[in-house]
mmCIF file of C-alpha atoms in Angstrom:
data_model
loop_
_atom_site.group_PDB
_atom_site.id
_atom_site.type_symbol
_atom_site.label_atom_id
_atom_site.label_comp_id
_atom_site.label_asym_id
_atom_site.label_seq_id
_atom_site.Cartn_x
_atom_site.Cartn_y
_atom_site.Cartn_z
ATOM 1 C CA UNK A 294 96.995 119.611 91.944
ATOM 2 C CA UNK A 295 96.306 115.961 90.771
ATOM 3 C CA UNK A 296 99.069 114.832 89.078
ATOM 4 C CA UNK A 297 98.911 111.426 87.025
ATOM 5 C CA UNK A 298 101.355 109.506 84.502
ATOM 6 C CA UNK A 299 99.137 107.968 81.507
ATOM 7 C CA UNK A 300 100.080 105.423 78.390
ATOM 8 C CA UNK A 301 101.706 102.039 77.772
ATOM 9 C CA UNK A 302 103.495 100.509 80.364
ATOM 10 C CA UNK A 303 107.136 101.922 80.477
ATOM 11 C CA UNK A 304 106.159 104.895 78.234
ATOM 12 C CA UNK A 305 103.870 106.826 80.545
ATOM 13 C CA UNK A 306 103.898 110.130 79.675
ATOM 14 C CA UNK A 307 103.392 112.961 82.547
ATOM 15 C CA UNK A 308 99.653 114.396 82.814
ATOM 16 C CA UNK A 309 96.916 116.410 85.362
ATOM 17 C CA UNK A 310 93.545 116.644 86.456
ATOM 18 C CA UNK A 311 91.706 119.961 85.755
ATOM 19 C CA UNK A 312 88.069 120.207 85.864
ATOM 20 C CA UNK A 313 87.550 116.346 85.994
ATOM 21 C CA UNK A 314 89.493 116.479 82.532
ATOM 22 C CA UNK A 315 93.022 114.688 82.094
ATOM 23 C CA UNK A 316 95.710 116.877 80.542
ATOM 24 C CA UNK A 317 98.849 115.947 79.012
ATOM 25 C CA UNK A 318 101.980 118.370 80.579
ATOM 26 C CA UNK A 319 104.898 117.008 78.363
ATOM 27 C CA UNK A 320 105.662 120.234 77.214
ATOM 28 C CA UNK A 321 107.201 121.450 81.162
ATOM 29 C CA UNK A 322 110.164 118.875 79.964
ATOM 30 C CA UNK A 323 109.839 116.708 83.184
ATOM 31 C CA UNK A 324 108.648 113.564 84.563
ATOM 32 C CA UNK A 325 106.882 113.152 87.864
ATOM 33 C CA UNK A 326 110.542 111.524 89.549
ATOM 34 C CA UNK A 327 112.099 112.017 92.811
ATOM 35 C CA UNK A 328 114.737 114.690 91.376
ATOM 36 C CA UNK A 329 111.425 116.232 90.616
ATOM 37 C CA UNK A 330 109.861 116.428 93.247
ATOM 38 C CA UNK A 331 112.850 117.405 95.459
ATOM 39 C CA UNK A 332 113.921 120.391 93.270
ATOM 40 C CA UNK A 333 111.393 122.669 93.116
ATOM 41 C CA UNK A 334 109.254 120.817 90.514
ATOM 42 C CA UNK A 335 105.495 121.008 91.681
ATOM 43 C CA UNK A 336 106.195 124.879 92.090
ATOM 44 C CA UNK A 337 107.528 124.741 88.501
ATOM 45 C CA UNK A 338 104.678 122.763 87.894
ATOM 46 C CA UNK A 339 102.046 124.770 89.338
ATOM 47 C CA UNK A 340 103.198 128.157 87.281
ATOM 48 C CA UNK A 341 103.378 126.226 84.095
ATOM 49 C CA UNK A 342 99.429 125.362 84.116
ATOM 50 C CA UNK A 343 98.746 128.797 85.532
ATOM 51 C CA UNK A 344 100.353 130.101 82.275
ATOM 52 C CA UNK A 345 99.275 127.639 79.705
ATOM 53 C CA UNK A 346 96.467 125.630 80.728
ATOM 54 C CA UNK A 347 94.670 126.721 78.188
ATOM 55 C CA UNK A 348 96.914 125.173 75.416
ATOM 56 C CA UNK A 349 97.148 121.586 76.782
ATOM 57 C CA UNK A 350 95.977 118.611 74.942
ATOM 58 C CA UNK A 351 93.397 116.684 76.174
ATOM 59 C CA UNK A 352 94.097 112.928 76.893
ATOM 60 C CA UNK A 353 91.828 110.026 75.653
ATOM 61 C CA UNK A 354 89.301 109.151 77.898
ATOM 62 C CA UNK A 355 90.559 105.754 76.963
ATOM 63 C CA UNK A 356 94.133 105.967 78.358
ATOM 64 C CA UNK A 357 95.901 103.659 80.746
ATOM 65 C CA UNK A 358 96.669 105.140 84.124
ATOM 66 C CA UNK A 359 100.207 103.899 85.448
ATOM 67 C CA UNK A 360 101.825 104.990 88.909
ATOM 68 C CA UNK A 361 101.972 108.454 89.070
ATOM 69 C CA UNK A 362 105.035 108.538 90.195
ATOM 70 C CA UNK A 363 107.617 108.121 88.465
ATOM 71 C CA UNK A 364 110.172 106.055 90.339
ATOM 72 C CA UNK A 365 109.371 105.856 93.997
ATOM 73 C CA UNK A 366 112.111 105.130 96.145
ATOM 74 C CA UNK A 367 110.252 103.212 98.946
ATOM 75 C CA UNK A 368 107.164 102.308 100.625
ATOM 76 C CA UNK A 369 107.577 101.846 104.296
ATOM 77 C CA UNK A 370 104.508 100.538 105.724
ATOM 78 C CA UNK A 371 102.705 100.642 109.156
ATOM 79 C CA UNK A 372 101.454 97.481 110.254
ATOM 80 C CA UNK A 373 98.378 97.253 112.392
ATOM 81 C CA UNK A 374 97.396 101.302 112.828
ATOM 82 C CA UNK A 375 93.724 100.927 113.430
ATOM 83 C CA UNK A 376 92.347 99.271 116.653
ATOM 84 C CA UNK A 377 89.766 97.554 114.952
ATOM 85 C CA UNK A 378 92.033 96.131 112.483
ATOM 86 C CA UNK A 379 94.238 94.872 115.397
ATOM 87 C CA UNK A 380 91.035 93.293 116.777
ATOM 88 C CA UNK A 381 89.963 91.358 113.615
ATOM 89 C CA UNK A 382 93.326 89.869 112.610
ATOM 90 C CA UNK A 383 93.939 88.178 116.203
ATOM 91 C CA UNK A 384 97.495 89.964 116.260
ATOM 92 C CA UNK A 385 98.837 91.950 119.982
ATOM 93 C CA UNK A 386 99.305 95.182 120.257
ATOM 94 C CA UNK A 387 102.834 96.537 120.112
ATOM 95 C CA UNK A 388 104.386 99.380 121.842
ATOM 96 C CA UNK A 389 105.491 101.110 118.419
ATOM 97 C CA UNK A 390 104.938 101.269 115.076
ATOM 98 C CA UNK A 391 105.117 98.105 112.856
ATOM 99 C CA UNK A 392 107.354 98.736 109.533
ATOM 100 C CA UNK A 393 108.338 96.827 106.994
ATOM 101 C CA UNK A 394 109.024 97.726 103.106
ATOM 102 C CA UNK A 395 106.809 97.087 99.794
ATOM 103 C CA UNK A 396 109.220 95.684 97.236
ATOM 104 C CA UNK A 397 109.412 98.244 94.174
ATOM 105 C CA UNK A 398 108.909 95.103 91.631
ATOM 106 C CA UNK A 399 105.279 94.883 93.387
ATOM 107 C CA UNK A 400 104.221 98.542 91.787
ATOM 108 C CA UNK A 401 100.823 98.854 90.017
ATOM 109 C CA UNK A 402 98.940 100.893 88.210
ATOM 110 C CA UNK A 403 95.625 101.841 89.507
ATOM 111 C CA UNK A 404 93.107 99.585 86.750
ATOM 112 C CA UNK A 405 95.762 96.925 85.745
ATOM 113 C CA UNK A 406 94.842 94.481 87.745
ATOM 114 C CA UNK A 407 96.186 92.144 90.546
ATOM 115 C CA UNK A 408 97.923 88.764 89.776
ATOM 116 C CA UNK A 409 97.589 86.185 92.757
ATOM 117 C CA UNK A 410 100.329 84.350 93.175
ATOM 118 C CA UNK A 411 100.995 81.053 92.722
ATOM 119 C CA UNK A 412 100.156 78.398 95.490
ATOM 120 C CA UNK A 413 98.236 81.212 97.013
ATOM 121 C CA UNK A 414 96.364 80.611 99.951
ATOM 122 C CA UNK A 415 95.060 83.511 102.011
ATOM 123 C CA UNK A 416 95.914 87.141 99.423
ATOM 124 C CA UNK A 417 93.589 90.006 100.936
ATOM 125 C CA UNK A 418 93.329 93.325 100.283
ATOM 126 C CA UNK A 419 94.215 96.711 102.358
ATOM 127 C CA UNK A 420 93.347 100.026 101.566
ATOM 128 C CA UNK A 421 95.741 102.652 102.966
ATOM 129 C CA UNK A 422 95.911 106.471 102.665
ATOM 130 C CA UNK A 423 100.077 106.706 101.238
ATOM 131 C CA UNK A 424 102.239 110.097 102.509
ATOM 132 C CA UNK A 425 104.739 111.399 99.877
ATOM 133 C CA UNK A 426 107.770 112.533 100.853
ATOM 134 C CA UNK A 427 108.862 115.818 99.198
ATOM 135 C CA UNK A 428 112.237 116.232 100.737
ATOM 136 C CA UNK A 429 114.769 114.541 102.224
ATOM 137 C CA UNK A 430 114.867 114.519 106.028
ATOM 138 C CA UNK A 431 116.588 112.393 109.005
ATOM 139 C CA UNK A 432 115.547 112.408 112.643
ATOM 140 C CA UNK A 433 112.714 114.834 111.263
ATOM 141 C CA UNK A 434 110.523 116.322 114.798
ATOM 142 C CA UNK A 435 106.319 115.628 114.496
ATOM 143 C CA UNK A 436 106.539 119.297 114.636
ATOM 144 C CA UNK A 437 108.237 119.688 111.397
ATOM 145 C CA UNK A 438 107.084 116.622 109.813
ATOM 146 C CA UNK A 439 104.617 118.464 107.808
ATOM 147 C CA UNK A 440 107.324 120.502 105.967
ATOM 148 C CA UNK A 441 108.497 116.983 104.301
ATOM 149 C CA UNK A 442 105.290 116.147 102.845
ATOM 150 C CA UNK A 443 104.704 116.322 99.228
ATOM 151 C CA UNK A 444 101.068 115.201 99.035
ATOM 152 C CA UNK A 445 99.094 112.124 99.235
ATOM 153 C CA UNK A 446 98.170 109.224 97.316
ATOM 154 C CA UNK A 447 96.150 106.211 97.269
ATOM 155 C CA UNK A 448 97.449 102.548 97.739
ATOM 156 C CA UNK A 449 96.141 98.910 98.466
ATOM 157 C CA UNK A 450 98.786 96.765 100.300
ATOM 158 C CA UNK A 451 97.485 93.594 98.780
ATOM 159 C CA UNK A 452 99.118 90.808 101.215
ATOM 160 C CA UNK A 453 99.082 87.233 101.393
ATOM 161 C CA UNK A 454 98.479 86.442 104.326
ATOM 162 C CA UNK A 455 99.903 83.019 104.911
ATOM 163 C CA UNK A 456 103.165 84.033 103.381
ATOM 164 C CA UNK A 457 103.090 86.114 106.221
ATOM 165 C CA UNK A 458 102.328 83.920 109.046
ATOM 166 C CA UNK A 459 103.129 80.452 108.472
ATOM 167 C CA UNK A 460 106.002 80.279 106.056
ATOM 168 C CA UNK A 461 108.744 81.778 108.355
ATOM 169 C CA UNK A 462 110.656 84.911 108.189
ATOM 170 C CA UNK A 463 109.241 88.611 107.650
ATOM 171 C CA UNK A 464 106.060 89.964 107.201
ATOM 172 C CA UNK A 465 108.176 90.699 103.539
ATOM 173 C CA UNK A 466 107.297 87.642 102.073
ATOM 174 C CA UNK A 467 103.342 88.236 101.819
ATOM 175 C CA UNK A 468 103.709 91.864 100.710
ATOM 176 C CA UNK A 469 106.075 92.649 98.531
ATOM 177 C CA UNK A 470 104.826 89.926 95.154
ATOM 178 C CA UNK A 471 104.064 91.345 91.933
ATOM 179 C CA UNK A 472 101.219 93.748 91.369
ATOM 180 C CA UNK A 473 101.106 94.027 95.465
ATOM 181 C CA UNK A 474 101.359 97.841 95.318
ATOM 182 C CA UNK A 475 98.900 99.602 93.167
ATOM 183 C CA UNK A 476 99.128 103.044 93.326
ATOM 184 C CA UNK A 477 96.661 106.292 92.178
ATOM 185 C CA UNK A 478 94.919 106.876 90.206
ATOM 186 C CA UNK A 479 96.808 110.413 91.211
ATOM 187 C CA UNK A 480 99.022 111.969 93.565
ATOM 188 C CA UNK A 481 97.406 114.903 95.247
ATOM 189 C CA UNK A 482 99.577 117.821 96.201
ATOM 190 C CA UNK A 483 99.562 118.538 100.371
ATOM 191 C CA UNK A 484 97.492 121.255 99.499
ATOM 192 C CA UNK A 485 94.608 119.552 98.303
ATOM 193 C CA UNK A 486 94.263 117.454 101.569
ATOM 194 C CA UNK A 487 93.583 120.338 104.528
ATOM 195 C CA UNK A 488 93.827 117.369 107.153
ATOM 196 C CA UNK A 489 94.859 113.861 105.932
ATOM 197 C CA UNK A 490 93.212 112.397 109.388
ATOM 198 C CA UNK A 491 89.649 113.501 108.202
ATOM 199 C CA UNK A 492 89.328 111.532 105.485
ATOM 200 C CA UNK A 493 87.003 108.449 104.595
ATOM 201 C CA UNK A 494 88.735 104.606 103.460
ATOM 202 C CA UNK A 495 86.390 102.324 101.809
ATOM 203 C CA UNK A 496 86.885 99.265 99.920
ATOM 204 C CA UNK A 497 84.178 97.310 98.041
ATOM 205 C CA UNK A 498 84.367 92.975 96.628
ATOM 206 C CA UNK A 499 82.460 92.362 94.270
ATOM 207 C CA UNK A 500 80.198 95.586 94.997
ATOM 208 C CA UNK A 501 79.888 94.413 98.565
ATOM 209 C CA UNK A 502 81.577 97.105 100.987
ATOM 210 C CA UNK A 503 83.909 95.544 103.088
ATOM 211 C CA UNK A 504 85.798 98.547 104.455
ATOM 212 C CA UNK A 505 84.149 101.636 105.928
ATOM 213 C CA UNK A 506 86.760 103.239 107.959
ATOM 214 C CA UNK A 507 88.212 106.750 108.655
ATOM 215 C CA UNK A 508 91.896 108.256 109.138
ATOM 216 C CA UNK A 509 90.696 109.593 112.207
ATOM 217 C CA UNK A 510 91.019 105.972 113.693
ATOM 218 C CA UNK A 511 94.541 105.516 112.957
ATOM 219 C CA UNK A 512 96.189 105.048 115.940
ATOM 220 C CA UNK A 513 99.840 106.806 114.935
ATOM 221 C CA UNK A 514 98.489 110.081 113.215
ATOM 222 C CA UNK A 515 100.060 111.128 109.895
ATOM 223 C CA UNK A 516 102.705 113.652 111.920
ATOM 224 C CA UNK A 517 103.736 111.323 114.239
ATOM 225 C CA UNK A 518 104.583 108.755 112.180
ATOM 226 C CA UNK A 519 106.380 110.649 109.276
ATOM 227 C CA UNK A 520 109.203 111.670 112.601
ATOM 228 C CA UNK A 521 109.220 108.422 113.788
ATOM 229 C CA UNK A 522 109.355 106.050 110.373
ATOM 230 C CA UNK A 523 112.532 109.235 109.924
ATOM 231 C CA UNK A 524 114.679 108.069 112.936
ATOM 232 C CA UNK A 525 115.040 104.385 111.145
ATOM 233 C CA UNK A 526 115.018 105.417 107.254
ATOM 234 C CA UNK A 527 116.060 108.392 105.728
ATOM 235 C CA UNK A 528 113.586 109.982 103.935
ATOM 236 C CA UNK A 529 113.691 111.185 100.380
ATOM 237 C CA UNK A 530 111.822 112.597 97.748
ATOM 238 C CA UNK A 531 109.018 110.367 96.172
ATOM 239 C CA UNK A 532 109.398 108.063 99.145
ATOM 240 C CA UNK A 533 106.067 106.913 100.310
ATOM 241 C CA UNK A 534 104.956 105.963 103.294
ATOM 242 C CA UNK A 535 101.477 103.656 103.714
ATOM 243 C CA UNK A 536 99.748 104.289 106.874
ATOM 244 C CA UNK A 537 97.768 101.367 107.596
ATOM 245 C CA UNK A 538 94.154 99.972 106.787
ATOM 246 C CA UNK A 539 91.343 99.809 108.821
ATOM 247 C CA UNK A 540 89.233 96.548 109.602
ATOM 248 C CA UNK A 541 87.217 94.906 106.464
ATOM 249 C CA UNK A 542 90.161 93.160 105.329
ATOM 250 C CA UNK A 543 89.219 88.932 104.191
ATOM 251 C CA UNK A 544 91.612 87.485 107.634
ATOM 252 C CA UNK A 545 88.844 89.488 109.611
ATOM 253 C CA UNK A 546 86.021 88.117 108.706
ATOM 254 C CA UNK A 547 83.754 85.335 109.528
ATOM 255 C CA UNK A 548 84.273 82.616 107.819
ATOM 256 C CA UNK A 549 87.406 84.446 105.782
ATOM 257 C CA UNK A 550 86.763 85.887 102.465
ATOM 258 C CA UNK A 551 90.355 85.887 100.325
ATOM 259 C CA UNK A 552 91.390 86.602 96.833
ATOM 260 C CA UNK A 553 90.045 84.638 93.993
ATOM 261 C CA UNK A 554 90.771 85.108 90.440
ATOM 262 C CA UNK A 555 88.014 87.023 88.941
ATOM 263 C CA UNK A 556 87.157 89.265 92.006
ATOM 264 C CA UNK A 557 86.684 92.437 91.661
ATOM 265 C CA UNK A 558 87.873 95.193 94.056
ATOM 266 C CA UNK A 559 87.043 98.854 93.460
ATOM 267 C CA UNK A 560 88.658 101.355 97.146
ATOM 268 C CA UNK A 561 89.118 104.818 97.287
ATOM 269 C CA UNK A 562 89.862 107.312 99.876
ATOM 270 C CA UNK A 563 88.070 111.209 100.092
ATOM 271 C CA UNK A 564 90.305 113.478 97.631
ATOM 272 C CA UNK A 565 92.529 110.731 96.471
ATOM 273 C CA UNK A 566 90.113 109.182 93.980
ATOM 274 C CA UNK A 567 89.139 105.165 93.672
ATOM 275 C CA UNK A 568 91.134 102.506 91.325
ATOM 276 C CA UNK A 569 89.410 98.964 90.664
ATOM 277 C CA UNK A 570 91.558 95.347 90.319
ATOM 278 C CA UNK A 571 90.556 92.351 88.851
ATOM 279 C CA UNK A 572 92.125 89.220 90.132
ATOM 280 C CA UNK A 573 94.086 87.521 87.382
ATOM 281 C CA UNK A 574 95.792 83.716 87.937
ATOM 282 C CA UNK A 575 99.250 83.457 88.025
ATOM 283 C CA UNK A 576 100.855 82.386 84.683
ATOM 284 C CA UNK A 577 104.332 81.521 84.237
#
């Protein structure tokens, strides 16, 4: 299933994707939240279209698209998870993983645009395949890892870059602004997605492609790192966690390309659909 949340910010209203169509699914009585998804919901879900698909309404072709999830309770990200990412930015190799977390005031919907913030020197763009967690799981093994996942969805760890690296601190401070963490435009059930490492990342500026990668690149496959990110965090439902982008990003390139306002960025991933972001100046 593709599952998205449509309507005025705030007032989304709960929705799906059949046959390229957008249908409104108010009538199961539920959001798309973490309770949701941890209690049985997407079955519920799932029987409820079986039965009356044929009576939904039809949503505007016009609607807004928000997050379509409800109220995620993290993103824990994976820093440098493609080799030729690694290779571009200038950064060393670590042992493990890289994590850090996407603040929850950065979520986006997957049109509304971006809003560079102000002072902003170096904010570049990342698309990354996201993991939802469907259930809630400690110390999880890469053998069972699979169990926990809920489906997949599509997000763009906008960063700014010299937050990052020359103002002190955390990797935090360049990732976690407003509008950093658009999201959609759907969550795709698990079953949707026979093998999240086969699947293509791409990222276009101003119609120019500058990503081309694949999830069969990432260095710390989708198993492994749902067990390990599980040993430091518990995982719950609607947690999400964003595996990395391959190279293309603005730091990489020669001279660097960042952020401007009036760029346009349109990035998608196979299965997961594309979103598109104009850059908007910061206004107080």
């Amino acid at each position: 299933m593709k599952l998205i949340r449509y309507g005025n910010p705030g007032e989304e209203k709960p929705g799906i994707m059949l046959n390229d169509n957008y249908y409104d699914t108010s009538a199961l009585g539920e959001d798309y939240t973490n309770e949701f998804l941890g209690n049985g919901g997407l079955e519920r879900l799932a029987a409820f279209i079986k039965k009356d698909q044929h009576q939904l309404k039809q949503i505007p072709a016009d609607a807004r698209l928000g997050v379509p999830l409800a109220n995620p309770g993290k993103i824990v990200c994976v820093g440098l998870n493609y080799k030729d990412h690694i290779a571009e930015t200038g950064f060393i190799p670590e042992a493990e993983p890289i994590l850090f977390l996407k603040a929850m005031s950065a979520l986006n919907g997957p049109f509304d645009g971006v809003t560079i913030p102000k002072d902003s020197l170096e904010t570049d763009w990342e698309t990354e395949l996201g993991v939802v967690i469907g259930k809630k799981g400690t110390n999880i093994t890469t053998a069972e890892s699979m169990d926990y996942i809920a489906g997949y969805i599509l997000h763009n760890d906008i960063s700014e870059r010299a937050y990052m690296k020359k103002r002190g601190g955390t990797w935090d401070k360049g990732k976690g602004c407003n509008t950093f963490a658009p999201l959609g435009p759907w969550f795709v059930t698990k079953d949707e997605i026979p093998d999240p490492g086969q699947l293509r990342i791409w990222l276009r500026l101003n119609d120019e492609i500058m990503q081309d990668g694949h999830t069969s690149d990432l260095i710390c496959k989708v198993p492994n790192l749902t067990a390990y990110i599980s040993e430091f965090f518990g995982l719950f439902p609607g947690d999400i966690i964003s595996t990395g982008s391959p190279a293309g990003s603005g730091t990489g390139r020669m001279p660097q390309r960042f952020l401007r306002p009036g760029d346009v960025i349109e990035y998608g991933i196979d299965g997961l659909g594309t979103a598109r972001q104009v850059m908007q100046e910061y206004k107080p």
